Amino acid sequence: MIQTIQLVPAYEEELIYKAICASLDALGIEKELRPDFKVVIKPNLVMAKSPDTPATTHPLVVKSVARWLKEHGITHITLAESSGGLYNAEHMKSVYQVCGMKTLAPLVTLNMDFSAKTVNCPEGFANHSFHIITPIAEADYIINICKLKTHAMTGYSGGIKNLFGVIPGLEKPQMHYRWPEIEDFSRMLVELSEIVAPQLTVIDAIDAMEGNGPTGGTSHPLHMLLAAKDLYTQDYFAAGLMGLDPMKIVMIRQAVQKGLAKPDEITLVGDDIPESLTPFQVPDTQNLNFTGNVPGFLQKPVVWFLKKVLKSYPQLDKKRCVGCGKCAESCPAHIIRIKNQKAVFQKRGCISCFCCQEMCPMKAISVKKAL
Ligand code: SF4
Ligand code: SF4
């Protein structure tokens, strides 16, 4: 598996373009494309955030990929994403604007078709079909361009996690509700990735996010662009660059167990990995595993007890809350109300998915442990 690494010191178009050309040429992408292909770029536009924050894919990375495509004869290039919150014209216009994607027109068509299609997943563990946004379902070639981040629920967000954004709008919180346990949710993500099967995944890690990602963390630049055809092995590799243990990220461990990620087969192409990398700060939600030395027969009750006492809940900073209701809109358990222009959380029923924290534009929600 070829994994490209290009060092890019800053978000400057010509530097990024040069890095994208080197990566896509090394991967032989030109041979896979035909001029009549409908190519769809799937960025990470989790919410309407300025590209200056490391929450979303930077528009210059998308632009550089689109420029490369155009120069290789591709004319049908669409950018498609379903952000957190509603999936409609009003919401997505605002997301495109704030995330800097409007600057890509006319090179890239910003998707305004808000329909979705059902695609079969016959081998799914609980889900025998997925409802995904139409441009992705109809694409001839999918380029997944994600942002490298830590993530409150999954620990890590890269190529696999980015594909959750093909699920339309508020169907995403419903899926959190259906699979509240990390093992099940991760299995669903891996199956969704197999169904979407992007031909190429680029990771924007020029700036990346640490701490309370995917939206409330802080900047941790790696000054790198990564690219690979195999998104699973690339996620394993990228998590390692962040100082995370890839086998402790459930979706990556599952991808390895399924034979999708093959960390022993990585061939690095491009720049050397700098020696100065420092580990990423993990999200507050990350629980410690105290069960390593507990005898096998006691593991289940100990895990049950620890889950109770270490369970994380959202905590509101009332001073920051402006009562916008975005948290309530995306709470799959419907336990948030807006009262006197402030969010009010009911603890009972909370599944600790942190969709509320992810969607809060004011960083008003932090994580509190039950104990
Ligand atoms: S907590 Fe955040 S998302 Fe919820 S109402 Fe307050 S500001 Fe809006
Ligand atoms: S309150 Fe927040 S963490 Fe709890 S279920 Fe709702 S969205 Fe998830």
Tab-separated table of C-alpha atoms and ligand atoms in Angstrom:
chain	number	residue	atom	x	y	z
A	1	MET	CA	0.000	0.000	0.000
A	2	ILE	CA	1.518	3.321	-1.035
A	3	GLN	CA	1.218	6.068	1.563
A	4	THR	CA	2.327	9.501	0.451
A	5	ILE	CA	3.595	12.190	2.813
A	6	GLN	CA	4.220	15.721	1.687
A	7	LEU	CA	5.432	18.387	4.084
A	8	VAL	CA	3.565	21.659	3.574
A	9	PRO	CA	4.536	24.474	5.943
A	10	ALA	CA	1.443	26.646	5.485
A	11	TYR	CA	-1.897	27.028	3.709
A	12	GLU	CA	-0.440	28.565	0.549
A	13	GLU	CA	-2.042	27.500	-2.722
A	14	GLU	CA	1.055	26.815	-4.788
A	15	LEU	CA	2.742	24.825	-2.004
A	16	ILE	CA	-0.377	22.708	-1.545
A	17	TYR	CA	-0.868	22.239	-5.275
A	18	LYS	CA	2.708	21.025	-5.689
A	19	ALA	CA	2.208	18.546	-2.842
A	20	ILE	CA	-1.081	17.284	-4.304
A	21	CYS	CA	0.509	16.819	-7.758
A	22	ALA	CA	3.382	14.810	-6.246
A	23	SER	CA	0.972	12.665	-4.178
A	24	LEU	CA	-1.582	11.903	-6.888
A	25	ASP	CA	1.137	11.203	-9.449
A	26	ALA	CA	2.861	8.797	-7.035
A	27	LEU	CA	-0.436	6.984	-6.491
A	28	GLY	CA	-1.095	6.668	-10.245
A	29	ILE	CA	-4.525	8.296	-9.963
A	30	GLU	CA	-4.477	9.508	-13.593
A	31	LYS	CA	-4.744	5.918	-14.858
A	32	GLU	CA	-7.987	5.398	-12.911
A	33	LEU	CA	-9.902	8.360	-14.324
A	34	ARG	CA	-11.922	8.867	-17.502
A	35	PRO	CA	-12.964	12.309	-18.820
A	36	ASP	CA	-16.683	11.454	-18.561
A	37	PHE	CA	-16.432	10.489	-14.858
A	38	LYS	CA	-18.594	12.220	-12.269
A	39	VAL	CA	-15.986	12.889	-9.579
A	40	VAL	CA	-17.296	13.759	-6.121
A	41	ILE	CA	-15.133	15.315	-3.420
A	42	LYS	CA	-16.270	14.585	0.139
A	43	PRO	CA	-14.675	17.139	2.506
A	44	ASN	CA	-15.132	17.467	6.254
A	45	LEU	CA	-17.499	20.400	6.789
A	46	VAL	CA	-18.760	19.294	10.194
A	47	MET	CA	-20.176	22.742	10.879
A	48	ALA	CA	-19.980	26.333	9.638
A	49	LYS	CA	-16.469	27.206	10.859
A	50	SER	CA	-13.829	29.417	9.325
A	51	PRO	CA	-10.974	27.580	7.595
A	52	ASP	CA	-8.679	29.327	10.088
A	53	THR	CA	-9.869	26.840	12.729
A	54	PRO	CA	-8.712	23.226	12.300
A	55	ALA	CA	-12.253	21.789	12.339
A	56	THR	CA	-12.914	21.531	8.603
A	57	THR	CA	-11.037	20.628	5.428
A	58	HIS	CA	-9.209	23.711	4.168
A	59	PRO	CA	-10.637	25.022	0.848
A	60	LEU	CA	-7.149	25.327	-0.675
A	61	VAL	CA	-6.648	21.568	-0.306
A	62	VAL	CA	-9.944	20.940	-2.125
A	63	LYS	CA	-9.018	23.537	-4.742
A	64	SER	CA	-5.639	21.935	-5.395
A	65	VAL	CA	-7.220	18.502	-5.916
A	66	ALA	CA	-9.827	20.052	-8.233
A	67	ARG	CA	-7.116	21.884	-10.200
A	68	TRP	CA	-5.244	18.600	-10.642
A	69	LEU	CA	-8.456	16.894	-11.813
A	70	LYS	CA	-9.206	19.669	-14.293
A	71	GLU	CA	-5.698	19.481	-15.683
A	72	HIS	CA	-6.240	15.753	-16.192
A	73	GLY	CA	-9.384	16.311	-18.248
A	74	ILE	CA	-12.095	15.948	-15.580
A	75	THR	CA	-14.859	18.530	-15.930
A	76	HIS	CA	-17.616	17.082	-13.717
A	77	ILE	CA	-16.343	17.847	-10.177
A	78	THR	CA	-18.870	18.137	-7.345
A	79	LEU	CA	-18.308	18.835	-3.667
A	80	ALA	CA	-20.856	16.989	-1.524
A	81	GLU	CA	-21.241	16.868	2.246
A	82	SER	CA	-23.966	16.629	4.846
A	83	SER	CA	-22.785	18.704	7.801
A	84	GLY	CA	-24.070	18.329	11.326
A	85	GLY	CA	-27.598	19.747	11.671
A	86	LEU	CA	-30.122	20.024	8.870
A	87	TYR	CA	-29.412	18.955	5.299
A	88	ASN	CA	-31.089	21.654	3.251
A	89	ALA	CA	-30.227	24.590	0.981
A	90	GLU	CA	-30.312	27.260	3.680
A	91	HIS	CA	-28.026	25.404	6.074
A	92	MET	CA	-25.558	24.158	3.460
A	93	LYS	CA	-25.280	27.590	1.771
A	94	SER	CA	-24.177	28.999	5.109
A	95	VAL	CA	-21.725	26.115	5.657
A	96	TYR	CA	-20.219	26.531	2.163
A	97	GLN	CA	-19.870	30.270	2.744
A	98	VAL	CA	-18.307	30.157	6.220
A	99	CYS	CA	-16.009	27.204	5.422
A	100	GLY	CA	-14.614	29.045	2.387
A	101	MET	CA	-15.970	26.560	-0.173
A	102	LYS	CA	-17.818	29.253	-2.164
A	103	THR	CA	-14.426	30.432	-3.420
A	104	LEU	CA	-14.110	27.133	-5.347
A	105	ALA	CA	-16.865	27.902	-7.868
A	106	PRO	CA	-16.903	27.494	-10.866
A	107	LEU	CA	-14.012	24.997	-10.664
A	108	VAL	CA	-16.107	22.843	-8.328
A	109	THR	CA	-19.909	22.541	-8.263
A	110	LEU	CA	-21.209	22.858	-4.706
A	111	ASN	CA	-23.926	20.249	-4.302
A	112	MET	CA	-27.450	21.602	-3.927
A	113	ASP	CA	-29.328	18.316	-4.403
A	114	PHE	CA	-30.558	17.346	-0.939
A	115	SER	CA	-32.063	14.000	-1.796
A	116	ALA	CA	-30.714	10.660	-0.583
A	117	LYS	CA	-30.692	7.088	-1.865
A	118	THR	CA	-30.756	3.697	-0.220
A	119	VAL	CA	-27.755	1.476	-0.910
A	120	ASN	CA	-27.616	-2.148	0.124
A	121	CYS	CA	-25.218	-3.510	2.692
A	122	PRO	CA	-26.138	-7.220	2.668
A	123	GLU	CA	-23.321	-8.230	5.035
A	124	GLY	CA	-24.135	-5.480	7.574
A	125	PHE	CA	-24.099	-6.602	11.232
A	126	ALA	CA	-27.346	-4.825	12.000
A	127	ASN	CA	-27.909	-2.590	9.062
A	128	HIS	CA	-28.648	-4.132	5.691
A	129	SER	CA	-28.811	-0.815	3.898
A	130	PHE	CA	-27.638	2.757	4.316
A	131	HIS	CA	-29.393	5.955	3.308
A	132	ILE	CA	-26.721	8.172	1.748
A	133	ILE	CA	-26.667	11.505	-0.063
A	134	THR	CA	-27.374	11.206	-3.784
A	135	PRO	CA	-24.150	12.645	-5.295
A	136	ILE	CA	-22.114	10.064	-3.387
A	137	ALA	CA	-24.485	7.246	-4.369
A	138	GLU	CA	-24.207	8.260	-8.042
A	139	ALA	CA	-20.487	9.108	-8.210
A	140	ASP	CA	-18.089	7.328	-10.558
A	141	TYR	CA	-15.095	8.299	-8.442
A	142	ILE	CA	-15.037	9.531	-4.831
A	143	ILE	CA	-12.222	11.553	-3.302
A	144	ASN	CA	-12.452	11.675	0.476
A	145	ILE	CA	-10.629	14.774	1.785
A	146	CYS	CA	-10.746	14.728	5.564
A	147	LYS	CA	-9.234	16.733	8.395
A	148	LEU	CA	-7.005	15.065	10.972
A	149	LYS	CA	-8.554	15.443	14.436
A	150	THR	CA	-9.106	13.889	17.804
A	151	HIS	CA	-12.762	13.057	18.471
A	152	ALA	CA	-14.753	13.046	21.707
A	153	MET	CA	-16.606	9.822	20.918
A	154	THR	CA	-14.347	7.814	18.611
A	155	GLY	CA	-10.989	9.152	19.835
A	156	TYR	CA	-9.770	9.795	16.280
A	157	SER	CA	-11.240	11.326	13.140
A	158	GLY	CA	-9.696	10.747	9.717
A	159	GLY	CA	-10.751	8.943	6.545
A	160	ILE	CA	-13.221	6.411	7.992
A	161	LYS	CA	-14.993	8.846	10.319
A	162	ASN	CA	-15.270	11.503	7.596
A	163	LEU	CA	-17.582	9.233	5.627
A	164	PHE	CA	-20.256	9.504	8.322
A	165	GLY	CA	-20.999	12.820	6.575
A	166	VAL	CA	-22.619	10.964	3.674
A	167	ILE	CA	-25.577	10.236	5.974
A	168	PRO	CA	-28.134	12.996	5.423
A	169	GLY	CA	-28.705	15.610	8.130
A	170	LEU	CA	-30.471	14.559	11.293
A	171	GLU	CA	-30.314	10.882	10.371
A	172	LYS	CA	-26.793	11.035	11.854
A	173	PRO	CA	-27.953	11.644	15.464
A	174	GLN	CA	-30.522	8.868	14.975
A	175	MET	CA	-27.689	6.499	14.138
A	176	HIS	CA	-25.842	7.567	17.288
A	177	TYR	CA	-28.978	6.685	19.205
A	178	ARG	CA	-29.295	3.323	17.497
A	179	TRP	CA	-25.653	2.397	18.217
A	180	PRO	CA	-24.711	4.167	21.462
A	181	GLU	CA	-21.899	1.701	22.236
A	182	ILE	CA	-18.549	2.522	20.653
A	183	GLU	CA	-18.021	-1.046	19.373
A	184	ASP	CA	-21.331	-1.056	17.482
A	185	PHE	CA	-21.023	2.510	16.252
A	186	SER	CA	-17.523	1.793	14.943
A	187	ARG	CA	-18.669	-1.370	13.178
A	188	MET	CA	-21.331	0.694	11.485
A	189	LEU	CA	-18.692	3.279	10.422
A	190	VAL	CA	-16.424	0.617	8.950
A	191	GLU	CA	-19.324	-0.944	7.040
A	192	LEU	CA	-20.376	2.456	5.762
A	193	SER	CA	-16.805	3.047	4.555
A	194	GLU	CA	-16.863	-0.268	2.696
A	195	ILE	CA	-20.116	0.727	1.014
A	196	VAL	CA	-18.943	4.238	0.031
A	197	ALA	CA	-15.493	2.865	-0.955
A	198	PRO	CA	-13.728	6.106	-1.891
A	199	GLN	CA	-11.027	5.524	-4.480
A	200	LEU	CA	-8.701	8.096	-2.900
A	201	THR	CA	-8.397	9.626	0.578
A	202	VAL	CA	-6.404	12.779	1.281
A	203	ILE	CA	-5.803	13.873	4.879
A	204	ASP	CA	-5.428	17.580	5.513
A	205	ALA	CA	-2.982	17.648	8.428
A	206	ILE	CA	-1.273	20.925	7.577
A	207	ASP	CA	-3.136	22.092	10.637
A	208	ALA	CA	-4.880	19.430	12.723
A	209	MET	CA	-7.007	19.384	15.877
A	210	GLU	CA	-6.164	18.024	19.314
A	211	GLY	CA	-8.148	17.913	22.546
A	212	ASN	CA	-11.915	18.153	22.383
A	213	GLY	CA	-12.395	17.485	18.684
A	214	PRO	CA	-14.094	17.335	16.303
A	215	THR	CA	-15.044	21.015	16.747
A	216	GLY	CA	-14.037	22.186	20.229
A	217	GLY	CA	-10.342	21.318	20.224
A	218	THR	CA	-7.253	23.369	19.505
A	219	SER	CA	-4.667	23.602	16.758
A	220	HIS	CA	-1.828	21.072	16.489
A	221	PRO	CA	-0.190	21.544	13.081
A	222	LEU	CA	1.602	18.585	11.509
A	223	HIS	CA	2.438	20.565	8.337
A	224	MET	CA	1.606	17.483	6.279
A	225	LEU	CA	-0.643	16.297	3.497
A	226	LEU	CA	-1.187	12.546	3.454
A	227	ALA	CA	-2.770	10.573	0.611
A	228	ALA	CA	-3.523	6.909	-0.066
A	229	LYS	CA	-6.002	4.746	-1.928
A	230	ASP	CA	-6.450	2.583	1.173
A	231	LEU	CA	-8.186	4.734	3.779
A	232	TYR	CA	-8.072	2.070	6.524
A	233	THR	CA	-4.300	1.582	6.538
A	234	GLN	CA	-3.853	5.337	6.166
A	235	ASP	CA	-5.964	5.923	9.295
A	236	TYR	CA	-3.752	3.451	11.171
A	237	PHE	CA	-0.684	5.353	10.000
A	238	ALA	CA	-2.105	8.839	10.702
A	239	ALA	CA	-3.255	7.901	14.217
A	240	GLY	CA	0.327	6.803	14.908
A	241	LEU	CA	1.634	10.180	13.731
A	242	MET	CA	-0.625	11.780	16.361
A	243	GLY	CA	0.970	9.668	19.082
A	244	LEU	CA	-2.211	7.581	19.480
A	245	ASP	CA	-2.164	3.799	19.680
A	246	PRO	CA	-4.113	2.884	16.503
A	247	MET	CA	-5.247	-0.426	18.020
A	248	LYS	CA	-7.007	1.496	20.810
A	249	ILE	CA	-9.114	3.384	18.250
A	250	VAL	CA	-12.000	0.944	17.903
A	251	MET	CA	-12.809	1.560	14.223
A	252	ILE	CA	-9.136	1.159	13.243
A	253	ARG	CA	-8.748	-1.995	15.343
A	254	GLN	CA	-11.883	-3.412	13.699
A	255	ALA	CA	-10.533	-2.529	10.240
A	256	VAL	CA	-7.318	-4.404	11.072
A	257	GLN	CA	-9.302	-7.408	12.377
A	258	LYS	CA	-11.395	-7.444	9.179
A	259	GLY	CA	-8.240	-7.447	7.061
A	260	LEU	CA	-9.061	-4.016	5.626
A	261	ALA	CA	-6.145	-2.182	7.250
A	262	LYS	CA	-2.741	-3.746	6.577
A	263	PRO	CA	-0.176	-1.797	8.588
A	264	ASP	CA	2.623	-4.234	7.677
A	265	GLU	CA	2.261	-3.361	3.998
A	266	ILE	CA	2.847	0.410	4.126
A	267	THR	CA	5.368	1.828	1.663
A	268	LEU	CA	6.094	5.477	2.399
A	269	VAL	CA	6.630	7.786	-0.559
A	270	GLY	CA	7.555	11.480	-0.450
A	271	ASP	CA	9.061	13.415	2.438
A	272	ASP	CA	10.550	11.933	5.585
A	273	ILE	CA	8.543	12.010	8.800
A	274	PRO	CA	9.960	14.842	10.928
A	275	GLU	CA	11.545	13.748	14.211
A	276	SER	CA	9.996	16.691	16.053
A	277	LEU	CA	6.403	15.330	16.191
A	278	THR	CA	4.721	15.619	19.588
A	279	PRO	CA	1.743	13.563	20.837
A	280	PHE	CA	-1.731	15.012	20.476
A	281	GLN	CA	-3.721	15.895	23.555
A	282	VAL	CA	-6.650	13.448	23.814
A	283	PRO	CA	-10.300	14.484	24.370
A	284	ASP	CA	-11.639	14.846	27.922
A	285	THR	CA	-13.992	11.947	27.224
A	286	GLN	CA	-11.179	9.434	26.881
A	287	ASN	CA	-11.571	6.896	29.652
A	288	LEU	CA	-8.642	5.113	31.191
A	289	ASN	CA	-8.661	1.346	31.121
A	290	PHE	CA	-8.112	0.140	34.669
A	291	THR	CA	-9.062	-3.456	33.946
A	292	GLY	CA	-5.688	-4.713	32.671
A	293	ASN	CA	-4.750	-6.441	35.943
A	294	VAL	CA	-8.267	-7.584	36.891
A	295	PRO	CA	-8.833	-11.383	36.742
A	296	GLY	CA	-10.889	-12.458	33.716
A	297	PHE	CA	-14.017	-13.532	35.666
A	298	LEU	CA	-14.200	-10.066	37.300
A	299	GLN	CA	-13.699	-8.053	34.113
A	300	LYS	CA	-17.386	-7.796	33.149
A	301	PRO	CA	-18.668	-6.505	36.517
A	302	VAL	CA	-15.658	-4.187	36.865
A	303	VAL	CA	-16.207	-2.763	33.373
A	304	TRP	CA	-19.932	-2.313	34.176
A	305	PHE	CA	-19.073	-0.480	37.419
A	306	LEU	CA	-16.410	1.687	35.770
A	307	LYS	CA	-18.795	2.569	32.956
A	308	LYS	CA	-21.262	3.828	35.554
A	309	VAL	CA	-18.798	5.883	37.560
A	310	LEU	CA	-16.663	7.066	34.656
A	311	LYS	CA	-19.533	7.832	32.304
A	312	SER	CA	-19.144	11.274	30.773
A	313	TYR	CA	-21.933	13.815	30.518
A	314	PRO	CA	-22.136	17.189	28.805
A	315	GLN	CA	-21.739	20.180	31.085
A	316	LEU	CA	-22.939	23.650	30.090
A	317	ASP	CA	-21.041	26.884	30.543
A	318	LYS	CA	-24.069	29.172	30.910
A	319	LYS	CA	-22.054	32.307	30.256
A	320	ARG	CA	-21.077	31.084	26.813
A	321	CYS	CA	-24.487	29.625	25.842
A	322	VAL	CA	-26.514	31.902	23.547
A	323	GLY	CA	-29.562	29.633	23.350
A	324	CYS	CA	-29.217	28.954	19.615
A	325	GLY	CA	-30.671	25.436	19.979
A	326	LYS	CA	-28.135	23.676	17.747
A	327	CYS	CA	-27.369	21.195	20.549
A	328	ALA	CA	-31.066	20.359	21.025
A	329	GLU	CA	-31.532	19.920	17.284
A	330	SER	CA	-28.786	17.313	17.097
A	331	CYS	CA	-29.392	15.454	20.375
A	332	PRO	CA	-30.511	11.944	19.385
A	333	ALA	CA	-32.017	11.324	22.828
A	334	HIS	CA	-34.067	14.562	22.732
A	335	ILE	CA	-33.062	15.498	26.275
A	336	ILE	CA	-32.043	19.123	25.701
A	337	ARG	CA	-34.516	22.024	25.981
A	338	ILE	CA	-33.958	25.726	25.500
A	339	LYS	CA	-35.308	27.695	28.441
A	340	ASN	CA	-34.763	31.416	28.962
A	341	GLN	CA	-32.308	31.357	26.069
A	342	LYS	CA	-30.089	28.764	27.717
A	343	ALA	CA	-29.741	25.040	27.049
A	344	VAL	CA	-31.055	22.749	29.790
A	345	PHE	CA	-29.792	19.142	29.855
A	346	GLN	CA	-31.634	16.207	31.369
A	347	LYS	CA	-29.044	13.675	32.559
A	348	ARG	CA	-31.331	10.670	32.321
A	349	GLY	CA	-31.325	9.195	28.837
A	350	CYS	CA	-28.001	10.748	27.800
A	351	ILE	CA	-26.018	8.291	25.649
A	352	SER	CA	-22.770	10.323	25.857
A	353	CYS	CA	-22.496	10.691	22.102
A	354	PHE	CA	-21.417	14.364	22.367
A	355	CYS	CA	-23.284	15.392	19.226
A	356	CYS	CA	-24.318	18.441	21.313
A	357	GLN	CA	-20.710	19.409	21.994
A	358	GLU	CA	-19.833	18.837	18.356
A	359	MET	CA	-22.548	21.193	17.136
A	360	CYS	CA	-22.197	23.983	19.706
A	361	PRO	CA	-20.783	27.041	17.908
A	362	MET	CA	-19.899	28.755	21.219
A	363	LYS	CA	-17.795	25.964	22.821
A	364	ALA	CA	-20.272	26.160	25.696
A	365	ILE	CA	-20.348	22.404	26.331
A	366	SER	CA	-17.585	20.550	28.111
A	367	VAL	CA	-17.335	17.024	29.442
A	368	LYS	CA	-18.032	16.069	33.014
A	369	LYS	CA	-17.411	12.638	34.507
A	370	ALA	CA	-20.152	11.126	36.644
A	371	LEU	CA	-17.505	10.706	39.364
B	1	SF4	S1	-25.130	25.030	24.394
B	1	SF4	FE1	-24.248	25.804	22.491
B	1	SF4	S2	-25.511	24.865	20.883
B	1	SF4	FE2	-26.663	24.667	22.799
B	1	SF4	S3	-27.988	26.448	22.863
B	1	SF4	FE3	-26.119	26.990	24.008
B	1	SF4	S4	-24.793	27.966	22.471
B	1	SF4	FE4	-26.394	26.887	21.315
B	2	SF4	S1	-27.144	15.430	25.712
B	2	SF4	FE1	-25.417	15.485	24.274
B	2	SF4	S2	-24.207	13.681	24.820
B	2	SF4	FE2	-26.232	13.390	25.756
B	2	SF4	S3	-27.419	12.232	24.218
B	2	SF4	FE3	-27.817	14.401	23.850
B	2	SF4	S4	-26.303	14.965	22.293
B	2	SF4	FE4	-25.607	13.034	23.169
